[in-house]
Coordinates of C-alpha atoms in Angstrom, one line a residue:
Chain A
M1 CA 30.6 -18.0 -6.2
S2 CA 29.6 -16.9 -2.8
I3 CA 26.9 -14.0 -2.2
N4 CA 26.6 -12.0 0.7
E5 CA 23.2 -10.9 2.0
I6 CA 23.3 -7.1 3.1
S7 CA 19.7 -6.6 3.3
A8 CA 16.3 -8.4 3.7
N9 CA 12.7 -6.8 3.8
R10 CA 9.4 -8.9 3.9
S11 CA 7.2 -7.7 1.1
F12 CA 4.0 -9.4 0.1
G13 CA 4.7 -12.7 1.8
G14 CA 7.9 -13.2 0.3
W15 CA 11.2 -11.1 0.7
H16 CA 13.1 -8.5 -1.1
K17 CA 16.9 -8.9 -0.6
Q18 CA 20.1 -7.3 -1.6
F19 CA 23.2 -9.5 -2.1
T20 CA 26.9 -8.2 -2.8
H21 CA 29.6 -10.4 -4.6
T22 CA 33.0 -10.2 -6.6
S23 CA 32.2 -10.5 -9.9
S24 CA 35.2 -12.2 -11.6
V25 CA 33.5 -11.1 -15.4
L26 CA 33.0 -7.4 -14.0
N27 CA 36.7 -7.2 -12.0
C28 CA 34.6 -5.7 -8.9
E29 CA 32.3 -5.9 -6.1
M30 CA 28.8 -5.4 -7.6
R31 CA 25.3 -5.6 -5.6
F32 CA 22.1 -7.0 -6.9
A33 CA 18.8 -7.2 -5.6
V34 CA 16.2 -9.9 -6.0
Y35 CA 12.5 -10.6 -5.2
L36 CA 11.7 -13.8 -3.5
P37 CA 8.0 -14.9 -4.2
P38 CA 5.9 -16.6 -1.1
Q39 CA 6.1 -19.9 -3.1
M40 CA 9.6 -20.2 -2.5
E41 CA 9.4 -20.8 0.9
Q42 CA 7.1 -23.4 0.4
G43 CA 9.8 -25.2 -1.4
K44 CA 8.6 -24.7 -4.6
N45 CA 11.3 -23.8 -7.6
V46 CA 10.1 -20.7 -9.4
P47 CA 11.0 -19.4 -12.8
V48 CA 13.0 -16.0 -13.1
L49 CA 12.4 -12.6 -14.4
Y50 CA 15.7 -10.6 -14.9
W51 CA 15.0 -6.8 -14.7
L52 CA 17.5 -4.6 -16.3
S53 CA 17.2 -1.0 -15.1
G54 CA 17.9 2.4 -17.1
L55 CA 20.6 5.0 -17.1
T56 CA 21.8 6.3 -13.7
C57 CA 19.8 3.2 -12.0
T58 CA 20.8 0.9 -9.4
D59 CA 19.5 -2.8 -8.1
E60 CA 16.7 -0.3 -6.1
N61 CA 15.0 1.8 -8.4
F62 CA 13.0 -0.8 -9.9
M63 CA 12.4 -2.9 -6.3
Q64 CA 11.6 0.4 -4.7
K65 CA 9.1 2.2 -7.0
A66 CA 7.6 -0.3 -9.7
G67 CA 5.2 -1.9 -7.6
A68 CA 6.0 -5.5 -9.2
H69 CA 6.4 -7.4 -5.7
R70 CA 2.5 -7.7 -5.8
M71 CA 2.1 -9.8 -9.0
A72 CA 5.4 -11.3 -8.7
A73 CA 3.9 -12.9 -5.2
E74 CA 1.1 -13.8 -7.0
L75 CA 2.2 -15.4 -10.0
G76 CA 5.3 -17.1 -8.1
M77 CA 8.1 -15.6 -9.9
M78 CA 11.3 -14.4 -8.6
I79 CA 12.7 -11.4 -9.7
V80 CA 16.3 -10.5 -10.2
A81 CA 17.5 -6.9 -10.7
P82 CA 21.2 -6.4 -11.3
D83 CA 23.1 -3.0 -11.4
T84 CA 23.5 -1.0 -14.4
S85 CA 27.1 -1.1 -14.5
P86 CA 30.2 -2.0 -13.0
R87 CA 31.3 -0.2 -9.7
G88 CA 33.9 1.1 -7.5
D89 CA 36.8 3.6 -7.1
D90 CA 38.5 2.0 -9.5
V91 CA 36.2 1.8 -12.4
A92 CA 36.4 4.1 -15.0
D93 CA 33.7 6.5 -15.3
D94 CA 32.5 9.7 -17.3
E95 CA 31.1 13.1 -16.1
G96 CA 28.1 12.3 -18.5
Y97 CA 24.9 10.6 -17.0
D98 CA 25.1 8.4 -20.2
L99 CA 28.0 7.1 -20.2
G100 CA 30.4 4.9 -17.5
K101 CA 28.9 4.3 -14.1
G102 CA 25.1 3.7 -13.9
A103 CA 25.4 3.4 -18.0
G104 CA 26.9 0.1 -18.8
F105 CA 24.4 -0.5 -21.9
Y106 CA 24.7 -4.5 -21.4
V107 CA 27.6 -4.8 -24.1
N108 CA 31.1 -6.0 -23.4
A109 CA 33.7 -2.9 -23.9
T110 CA 36.4 -3.6 -26.0
Q111 CA 38.2 -0.3 -25.9
E112 CA 39.9 1.6 -23.3
P113 CA 39.6 2.8 -20.5
W114 CA 36.4 0.7 -20.3
A115 CA 37.5 -2.7 -21.1
K116 CA 38.7 -3.9 -17.9
H117 CA 35.3 -3.6 -16.0
Y118 CA 32.5 -3.0 -18.2
Q119 CA 31.6 -6.5 -19.6
M120 CA 27.7 -6.1 -18.7
Y121 CA 26.7 -8.4 -21.5
D122 CA 28.7 -11.3 -20.3
Y123 CA 27.5 -10.3 -16.7
V124 CA 23.9 -10.4 -17.3
T125 CA 23.9 -13.6 -19.6
R126 CA 26.2 -15.7 -18.0
E127 CA 27.9 -14.9 -14.6
L128 CA 24.5 -13.6 -12.7
P129 CA 22.4 -16.8 -13.9
Q130 CA 25.1 -18.8 -12.4
I131 CA 24.7 -17.3 -9.4
I132 CA 21.1 -17.2 -9.1
E133 CA 21.1 -20.8 -10.2
G134 CA 23.7 -22.1 -7.7
N135 CA 22.1 -19.6 -4.9
F136 CA 18.0 -19.7 -5.0
S137 CA 15.6 -23.3 -5.7
V138 CA 14.7 -21.7 -9.2
N139 CA 13.3 -23.8 -12.0
N140 CA 15.1 -23.3 -15.5
K141 CA 12.6 -20.9 -17.0
K142 CA 13.7 -17.3 -17.5
A143 CA 12.2 -14.2 -19.0
I144 CA 13.9 -10.7 -19.2
L145 CA 12.7 -7.2 -19.5
G146 CA 13.8 -3.9 -18.9
H147 CA 13.0 -0.1 -18.9
S148 CA 14.9 2.5 -21.3
M149 CA 18.5 1.7 -21.5
G150 CA 17.4 -1.6 -19.9
G151 CA 14.9 -2.1 -22.5
H152 CA 17.7 -2.1 -24.9
G153 CA 19.5 -4.6 -23.0
A154 CA 16.3 -7.1 -22.4
L155 CA 15.1 -7.2 -26.1
M156 CA 19.3 -7.3 -27.2
I157 CA 20.0 -10.2 -25.0
A158 CA 16.7 -11.9 -25.4
L159 CA 17.6 -11.6 -29.4
R160 CA 20.9 -13.2 -29.1
N161 CA 20.1 -15.9 -26.6
P162 CA 16.4 -17.1 -27.8
D163 CA 16.7 -20.5 -26.5
M164 CA 17.7 -19.0 -22.9
F165 CA 14.5 -16.8 -22.1
V166 CA 11.4 -17.6 -23.4
S167 CA 10.0 -14.3 -23.6
A168 CA 11.1 -10.7 -23.3
S169 CA 9.5 -7.1 -22.5
A170 CA 10.3 -3.8 -22.4
F171 CA 9.1 -0.2 -21.2
S172 CA 10.1 2.6 -23.2
P173 CA 13.2 0.7 -24.5
I174 CA 16.2 1.9 -26.9
V175 CA 15.4 -0.3 -30.0
N176 CA 17.7 0.9 -32.1
P177 CA 20.9 2.4 -30.5
M178 CA 23.3 2.4 -33.5
N179 CA 21.0 5.4 -34.6
C180 CA 20.2 7.5 -31.4
P181 CA 22.7 9.8 -29.9
W182 CA 22.7 8.0 -26.4
G183 CA 23.8 4.6 -28.2
K184 CA 25.9 6.2 -30.6
K185 CA 28.0 8.0 -27.6
A186 CA 28.1 4.6 -25.6
F187 CA 28.7 2.4 -28.4
T188 CA 31.7 4.5 -29.8
A189 CA 33.2 4.7 -26.3
Y190 CA 32.9 1.0 -25.3
L191 CA 33.3 -0.4 -28.6
G192 CA 34.8 1.8 -30.8
S193 CA 34.2 3.7 -34.1
D194 CA 33.6 0.9 -36.5
E195 CA 29.9 0.4 -36.6
Q196 CA 30.0 -3.3 -37.5
E197 CA 31.0 -4.2 -34.0
W198 CA 27.7 -2.0 -32.6
Q199 CA 25.5 -4.2 -34.8
Q200 CA 25.6 -7.4 -32.0
Y201 CA 23.9 -5.0 -29.8
D202 CA 21.3 -3.4 -31.8
S203 CA 17.8 -4.9 -31.4
C204 CA 16.5 -3.8 -34.6
F205 CA 19.6 -5.5 -36.5
L206 CA 19.3 -8.5 -34.4
L207 CA 15.5 -8.7 -35.1
E208 CA 16.2 -8.4 -38.8
Q209 CA 18.8 -11.5 -38.5
A210 CA 16.5 -13.8 -35.9
E211 CA 15.6 -17.2 -37.0
K212 CA 14.2 -18.2 -33.5
Q213 CA 11.4 -16.1 -32.1
I214 CA 10.5 -15.6 -28.7
P215 CA 6.9 -13.4 -27.5
M216 CA 8.1 -10.2 -27.6
L217 CA 5.8 -6.9 -25.6
V218 CA 6.9 -3.2 -25.8
S219 CA 5.1 -0.2 -23.9
Q220 CA 5.8 2.8 -24.9
G221 CA 4.2 6.3 -23.6
D222 CA 3.8 9.1 -26.1
A223 CA 4.2 11.7 -23.9
D224 CA 8.0 10.2 -23.5
Q225 CA 10.4 12.7 -23.5
F226 CA 13.0 10.6 -25.3
L227 CA 10.6 9.4 -27.6
T228 CA 11.7 10.9 -30.7
E229 CA 15.3 11.5 -30.7
Q230 CA 16.3 8.6 -28.6
L231 CA 13.7 5.5 -28.5
K232 CA 11.7 5.1 -31.9
P233 CA 10.1 1.9 -31.0
E234 CA 8.3 2.3 -34.3
T235 CA 11.7 1.1 -35.8
L236 CA 11.5 -1.8 -34.4
Q237 CA 7.9 -2.6 -35.2
A238 CA 8.7 -1.9 -38.8
V239 CA 11.3 -4.7 -38.9
A240 CA 9.1 -7.0 -36.9
R241 CA 6.2 -6.8 -39.4
K242 CA 8.4 -7.6 -42.4
K243 CA 9.8 -10.4 -40.6
N244 CA 6.5 -11.1 -39.0
Y245 CA 8.2 -11.3 -35.6
P246 CA 5.8 -12.2 -32.6
L247 CA 6.6 -8.1 -31.4
I248 CA 3.3 -6.2 -29.7
L249 CA 3.9 -2.6 -29.4
E250 CA 1.5 -0.6 -27.3
I251 CA 1.6 3.2 -27.3
H252 CA -0.1 4.4 -24.0
Q253 CA -1.5 8.0 -24.2
G254 CA 0.1 10.5 -22.0
Y255 CA 2.4 8.6 -20.5
D256 CA 6.2 9.4 -19.5
H257 CA 9.4 8.0 -19.2
S258 CA 8.8 7.7 -15.6
Y259 CA 8.7 4.7 -13.0
Y260 CA 5.1 5.9 -12.9
F261 CA 4.5 4.6 -16.2
I262 CA 6.0 1.2 -15.3
A263 CA 4.3 0.7 -12.3
S264 CA 0.8 1.4 -14.7
F265 CA 1.7 -1.4 -16.4
I266 CA 4.0 -3.5 -14.6
E267 CA 0.9 -6.0 -14.1
Q268 CA 0.6 -6.5 -17.5
H269 CA 4.1 -7.0 -18.5
L270 CA 4.3 -10.1 -15.3
K271 CA 1.3 -11.6 -16.6
F272 CA 2.4 -11.8 -20.0
H273 CA 5.7 -13.4 -18.9
A274 CA 3.4 -15.6 -16.5
E275 CA 2.2 -17.3 -19.6
H276 CA 5.3 -18.2 -21.3
L277 CA 7.0 -19.1 -18.0
A278 CA 4.1 -21.4 -17.3
Chain B
M1 CA -4.4 30.5 -2.9
S2 CA -2.6 30.0 -5.9
I3 CA -0.4 26.8 -6.2
N4 CA 1.8 26.3 -9.2
E5 CA 1.9 22.9 -10.8
I6 CA 5.8 21.8 -11.2
S7 CA 5.1 18.3 -12.2
A8 CA 2.8 15.6 -13.9
N9 CA 2.8 12.3 -14.7
R10 CA 0.3 9.8 -15.9
S11 CA -0.1 7.1 -13.6
F12 CA -2.9 4.2 -13.8
G13 CA -4.8 6.3 -16.1
G14 CA -5.1 9.5 -13.5
W15 CA -2.2 11.8 -12.7
H16 CA 0.4 12.1 -10.5
K17 CA 1.3 15.9 -9.7
Q18 CA 3.4 18.0 -7.3
F19 CA 2.6 21.9 -6.5
T20 CA 4.4 24.7 -4.8
H21 CA 2.6 27.3 -2.7
T22 CA 3.5 29.9 -0.5
S23 CA 2.1 28.9 2.8
S24 CA 0.6 31.7 4.9
V25 CA 0.9 29.4 7.8
L26 CA 4.2 28.0 7.8
N27 CA 5.6 31.2 6.3
C28 CA 7.8 29.4 3.4
E29 CA 7.0 28.2 0.0
M30 CA 5.8 24.0 0.3
R31 CA 5.6 21.6 -2.5
F32 CA 3.0 18.7 -2.2
A33 CA 1.8 16.0 -4.0
V34 CA -1.4 14.5 -4.9
Y35 CA -3.0 11.6 -6.8
L36 CA -5.7 12.6 -9.0
P37 CA -7.7 9.1 -10.2
P38 CA -9.3 8.7 -13.5
Q39 CA -12.9 9.5 -12.0
M40 CA -12.0 13.3 -11.6
E41 CA -11.2 13.5 -15.2
Q42 CA -14.7 12.1 -15.7
G43 CA -16.3 15.4 -13.6
K44 CA -16.8 13.1 -10.4
N45 CA -16.0 14.8 -7.3
V46 CA -13.8 12.7 -5.3
P47 CA -13.2 11.8 -1.6
V48 CA -9.4 12.8 -0.2
L49 CA -7.1 10.7 1.5
Y50 CA -4.5 12.5 3.5
W51 CA -1.2 10.9 3.6
L52 CA 1.3 12.0 6.6
S53 CA 4.8 10.9 5.6
G54 CA 7.5 9.6 8.4
L55 CA 10.9 11.4 9.5
T56 CA 13.2 12.9 6.7
C57 CA 10.4 11.9 4.1
T58 CA 8.9 14.8 1.5
D59 CA 6.1 14.8 -0.4
E60 CA 7.9 12.1 -3.1
N61 CA 8.4 9.0 -0.8
F62 CA 5.0 7.7 -0.8
M63 CA 3.9 8.5 -3.9
Q64 CA 6.9 6.8 -5.4
K65 CA 7.2 3.9 -3.2
A66 CA 3.9 2.8 -1.7
G67 CA 2.0 1.5 -5.0
A68 CA -0.8 3.2 -4.0
H69 CA -2.0 4.6 -6.9
R70 CA -3.3 1.5 -8.3
M71 CA -6.0 1.0 -5.7
A72 CA -6.7 4.9 -5.4
A73 CA -7.6 4.6 -9.4
E74 CA -9.8 1.8 -8.7
L75 CA -11.5 3.1 -5.8
G76 CA -12.0 6.7 -7.1
M77 CA -10.1 8.7 -4.5
M78 CA -7.7 11.6 -4.4
I79 CA -4.6 11.3 -2.3
V80 CA -2.9 14.4 -1.0
A81 CA 0.8 14.0 0.4
P82 CA 2.5 17.1 2.3
D83 CA 5.7 17.8 3.0
T84 CA 7.0 16.6 6.5
S85 CA 8.0 19.8 7.8
P86 CA 8.2 23.7 6.5
R87 CA 11.4 24.3 3.9
G88 CA 13.8 27.0 3.1
D89 CA 17.1 28.2 3.9
D90 CA 15.8 30.5 6.1
V91 CA 13.8 27.8 8.3
A92 CA 15.3 27.0 11.7
D93 CA 16.9 23.2 11.3
D94 CA 19.0 20.9 13.7
E95 CA 21.6 18.5 12.7
G96 CA 19.5 15.4 13.8
Y97 CA 17.5 13.4 11.5
D98 CA 14.7 13.3 14.2
L99 CA 14.1 17.1 14.4
G100 CA 13.6 20.5 12.3
K101 CA 13.6 20.2 8.7
G102 CA 11.7 17.0 7.7
A103 CA 10.6 16.3 11.2
G104 CA 8.0 18.8 11.9
F105 CA 6.0 16.3 13.9
Y106 CA 2.7 17.4 12.9
V107 CA 2.5 20.3 15.8
N108 CA 2.1 24.0 16.3
A109 CA 5.4 24.6 17.9
T110 CA 5.7 27.5 20.4
Q111 CA 9.5 27.6 21.1
E112 CA 12.4 29.4 19.3
P113 CA 13.7 28.8 17.0
W114 CA 10.7 26.6 15.8
A115 CA 7.5 28.8 16.4
K116 CA 7.7 30.8 13.2
H117 CA 7.6 28.2 10.7
Y118 CA 6.9 25.1 12.5
Q119 CA 3.1 25.1 12.2
M120 CA 2.6 21.8 10.5
Y121 CA -0.6 21.0 12.5
D122 CA -2.6 23.8 11.0
Y123 CA -0.8 23.5 7.9
V124 CA -2.0 20.0 7.4
T125 CA -5.7 20.6 9.2
R126 CA -6.5 23.7 7.7
E127 CA -4.5 25.5 5.3
L128 CA -3.9 22.6 2.8
P129 CA -7.6 21.2 2.7
Q130 CA -8.8 24.6 1.6
I131 CA -6.2 24.7 -1.1
I132 CA -7.6 21.1 -2.1
E133 CA -11.1 22.1 -1.8
G134 CA -10.4 25.5 -3.7
N135 CA -8.3 24.1 -6.6
F136 CA -9.8 20.3 -7.0
S137 CA -13.3 18.4 -7.9
V138 CA -13.5 16.7 -4.2
N139 CA -16.5 16.2 -2.3
N140 CA -17.0 16.9 1.6
K141 CA -15.5 13.4 2.5
K142 CA -11.8 12.8 4.0
A143 CA -9.8 10.0 5.5
I144 CA -6.1 10.4 6.9
L145 CA -3.3 8.0 6.8
G146 CA 0.3 8.0 7.4
H147 CA 3.6 6.5 9.0
S148 CA 5.8 6.3 11.3
M149 CA 5.8 10.3 12.4
G150 CA 3.1 10.5 9.8
G151 CA 1.1 7.7 11.5
H152 CA 1.4 9.7 14.8
G153 CA 0.2 12.6 12.9
A154 CA -2.4 10.8 11.2
L155 CA -4.2 9.6 14.2
M156 CA -3.7 12.3 16.7
I157 CA -5.3 14.7 13.9
A158 CA -8.3 12.1 13.6
L159 CA -8.6 11.9 17.4
R160 CA -8.6 15.7 17.3
N161 CA -10.7 16.2 14.4
P162 CA -13.2 13.6 14.5
D163 CA -16.0 15.5 12.5
M164 CA -13.6 16.4 9.7
F165 CA -11.9 13.1 9.0
V166 CA -14.5 9.6 8.5
S167 CA -11.7 7.3 9.2
A168 CA -7.5 7.2 10.3
S169 CA -5.1 4.7 9.7
A170 CA -1.5 4.3 10.2
F171 CA 1.6 2.1 9.2
S172 CA 4.2 1.6 12.4
P173 CA 2.8 5.0 14.0
I174 CA 4.3 6.4 17.3
V175 CA 1.5 6.3 19.3
N176 CA 2.4 7.6 22.3
P177 CA 5.4 10.4 21.8
M178 CA 5.2 11.6 25.3
N179 CA 6.9 8.7 26.3
C180 CA 9.3 7.8 23.8
P181 CA 12.8 9.1 22.6
W182 CA 11.5 10.4 19.0
G183 CA 8.5 12.5 21.0
K184 CA 10.1 13.5 24.0
K185 CA 13.1 15.1 21.9
A186 CA 10.7 16.9 19.1
F187 CA 8.3 18.0 21.9
T188 CA 10.6 19.3 24.3
A189 CA 12.2 21.3 21.2
Y190 CA 8.8 22.4 19.8
L191 CA 6.6 22.7 22.6
G192 CA 8.8 23.4 25.8
S193 CA 9.3 21.1 29.0
D194 CA 6.0 21.6 30.2
E195 CA 4.8 17.9 29.4
Q196 CA 1.1 19.1 29.9
E197 CA 1.6 21.0 26.4
W198 CA 2.4 17.4 25.0
Q199 CA -0.7 16.0 25.9
Q200 CA -2.6 17.5 22.8
Y201 CA -0.5 15.9 20.3
D202 CA -0.2 12.2 22.2
S203 CA -2.5 9.6 20.8
C204 CA -3.1 7.3 23.8
F205 CA -4.0 10.9 25.6
L206 CA -6.2 11.9 22.9
L207 CA -8.2 8.5 22.6
E208 CA -8.4 8.1 26.3
Q209 CA -10.2 11.4 26.2
A210 CA -12.2 10.9 22.8
E211 CA -16.0 11.3 23.1
K212 CA -16.6 10.8 19.3
Q213 CA -15.2 7.4 17.4
I214 CA -13.6 7.1 14.1
P215 CA -13.0 3.7 12.5
M216 CA -9.0 3.2 12.9
L217 CA -6.5 0.7 11.6
V218 CA -3.2 0.3 12.9
S219 CA -0.8 -2.1 11.0
Q220 CA 2.6 -3.1 12.5
G221 CA 5.4 -5.2 11.5
D222 CA 7.0 -7.2 14.2
A223 CA 10.1 -7.2 13.0
D224 CA 10.1 -3.0 12.8
Q225 CA 13.4 -2.0 14.4
F226 CA 11.6 0.8 16.3
L227 CA 9.0 -1.2 17.6
T228 CA 10.0 -1.8 21.4
E229 CA 11.6 1.5 22.0
Q230 CA 9.4 4.2 19.9
L231 CA 6.4 2.7 18.6
K232 CA 4.8 0.4 20.9
P233 CA 1.0 0.3 19.3
E234 CA -0.2 -1.9 22.2
T235 CA 0.0 1.0 24.2
L236 CA -2.7 2.7 22.3
Q237 CA -4.8 -0.8 21.7
A238 CA -4.5 -0.9 25.8
V239 CA -6.3 2.5 25.8
A240 CA -8.9 1.9 22.8
R241 CA -9.9 -1.6 24.6
K242 CA -10.6 0.3 28.1
K243 CA -12.7 2.8 26.0
N244 CA -14.2 0.2 23.7
Y245 CA -12.8 2.4 20.7
P246 CA -13.1 0.9 17.3
L247 CA -9.3 0.1 16.9
I248 CA -8.2 -2.7 15.2
L249 CA -4.2 -3.3 15.3
E250 CA -2.8 -6.2 13.2
I251 CA 0.6 -7.2 13.6
H252 CA 2.5 -8.9 10.7
Q253 CA 5.1 -11.1 11.0
G254 CA 8.4 -10.6 9.8
Y255 CA 7.7 -7.1 8.3
D256 CA 9.8 -4.4 9.3
H257 CA 9.6 -0.4 9.0
S258 CA 10.1 0.1 5.5
Y259 CA 8.0 1.2 2.4
Y260 CA 8.0 -2.2 1.5
F261 CA 6.0 -3.3 4.4
I262 CA 3.3 -0.1 3.7
A263 CA 3.3 -1.7 -0.2
S264 CA 2.4 -5.3 1.0
F265 CA -0.7 -3.7 2.7
I266 CA -1.6 -0.5 1.4
E267 CA -4.5 -2.0 -0.5
Q268 CA -5.9 -2.9 2.9
H269 CA -5.5 0.3 4.0
L270 CA -7.3 1.9 1.0
K271 CA -10.3 -0.5 0.9
F272 CA -10.8 0.3 4.7
H273 CA -10.9 3.6 3.8
A274 CA -13.1 3.6 0.9
E275 CA -15.8 2.0 3.1
H276 CA -16.4 4.9 5.3
L277 CA -15.5 7.6 2.5
A278 CA -18.4 6.1 0.4

């Protein structure tokens, strides 16, 4: 699993780097970004934080806009940011911003024309961690977080893999994709119309079934334009309360869906994960 | 001087906002961005930091990528980020990224076809401060900083207006535009071929003539691809040493020309200015 370094920027004493590689899971060339904290140059094996981005994003948005490198450097965490879908001219796409390229929803598609490339669940949970562990000096501790569609991805993946991740968090996540327009559109296209097939990717459903608990933090702005139609974090909170699941939901007054919100609270999220990654 | 708010994002307890207005100096509609720290909502008049961006940038790059809001909120500073040139369909342009739109170089153009709109020196030193002081609760303390072409702008403007700004700083500035390809191209176009006309916009020349001193900080990465041909900060340092001018030049190993470099040291720059704005 060879990877090609295509860019490198010194950042907070560490490195921001981008790599390309041929993904056998997605059947295409992919790009991902990492932040390598200064501790890695000092020979230390560090824990890994996987960041999943939202609709329309690539590996770049979080790295450029979240201001996360400062705390990752201080706490000694590697950050990995994959792309949000398979890429390339022969990859199926849709005109909508919320389906196809930039909108993989972190599922394994079973339907045409998506199934050949849209296997983002396997990519994030299997192929990418293998690449990271094969190419970087990391230890075996992992946490996962994301924003919006990537918040859905982070919570859903953590709920399905509680032995893989020590903690999960999300900004403005889609917590119940089976019951919101973004989720219904994407799941119908990628998974077909049988809603039973959707449950395995729905955090509310998964949390209801969860046996093993891991700490979860969700941050949500109350001025988020998508709050009432798409996100509805109180749905997840209700399930968590019923199950006594360790979910913290924080509502922040006046904050919207943008990276300004993420930047404002990324320090809190990184410190939350650091506690569990230590 | 009315301004129209076109966006607002809560950020670190304050606000990031964008405004448009009709500039009488530039003869066009302009957009600028501000960061309003939480202290302003508490009724406090705060000092203002003017940020000038580099080639190809708008008001957005710094606000999105520098991670400056956190410290501005903590230190209680307003930040103002203007665009880097006049804008609009009837504004003269060039195919190069380093002349015309996105490349105003913070000078008052005297040559055709530029003179009608390219009056960025007057815009930044006169019209924009009047707008800020007329529309926001600020005190009379101002500092200025910038990156690359905007580093040139910040140092040059501070050297010409040492009573207006209490301090100046720059990341990777063009310190001697009269003697580098970017500066020669822009100054020839905007100011004509008489190099005497260029001196008023050249920080090395201005520092040589400076009577009043203000504290200056320059940060430069030694892996900056533009270092040896375009930037050459040691030229400014040599003049400063001769004059015993309070210029601090810091060379940072491995850092390049990107916003990852700016983000890594923006806290230091804001604290440097805070000392003098207090």
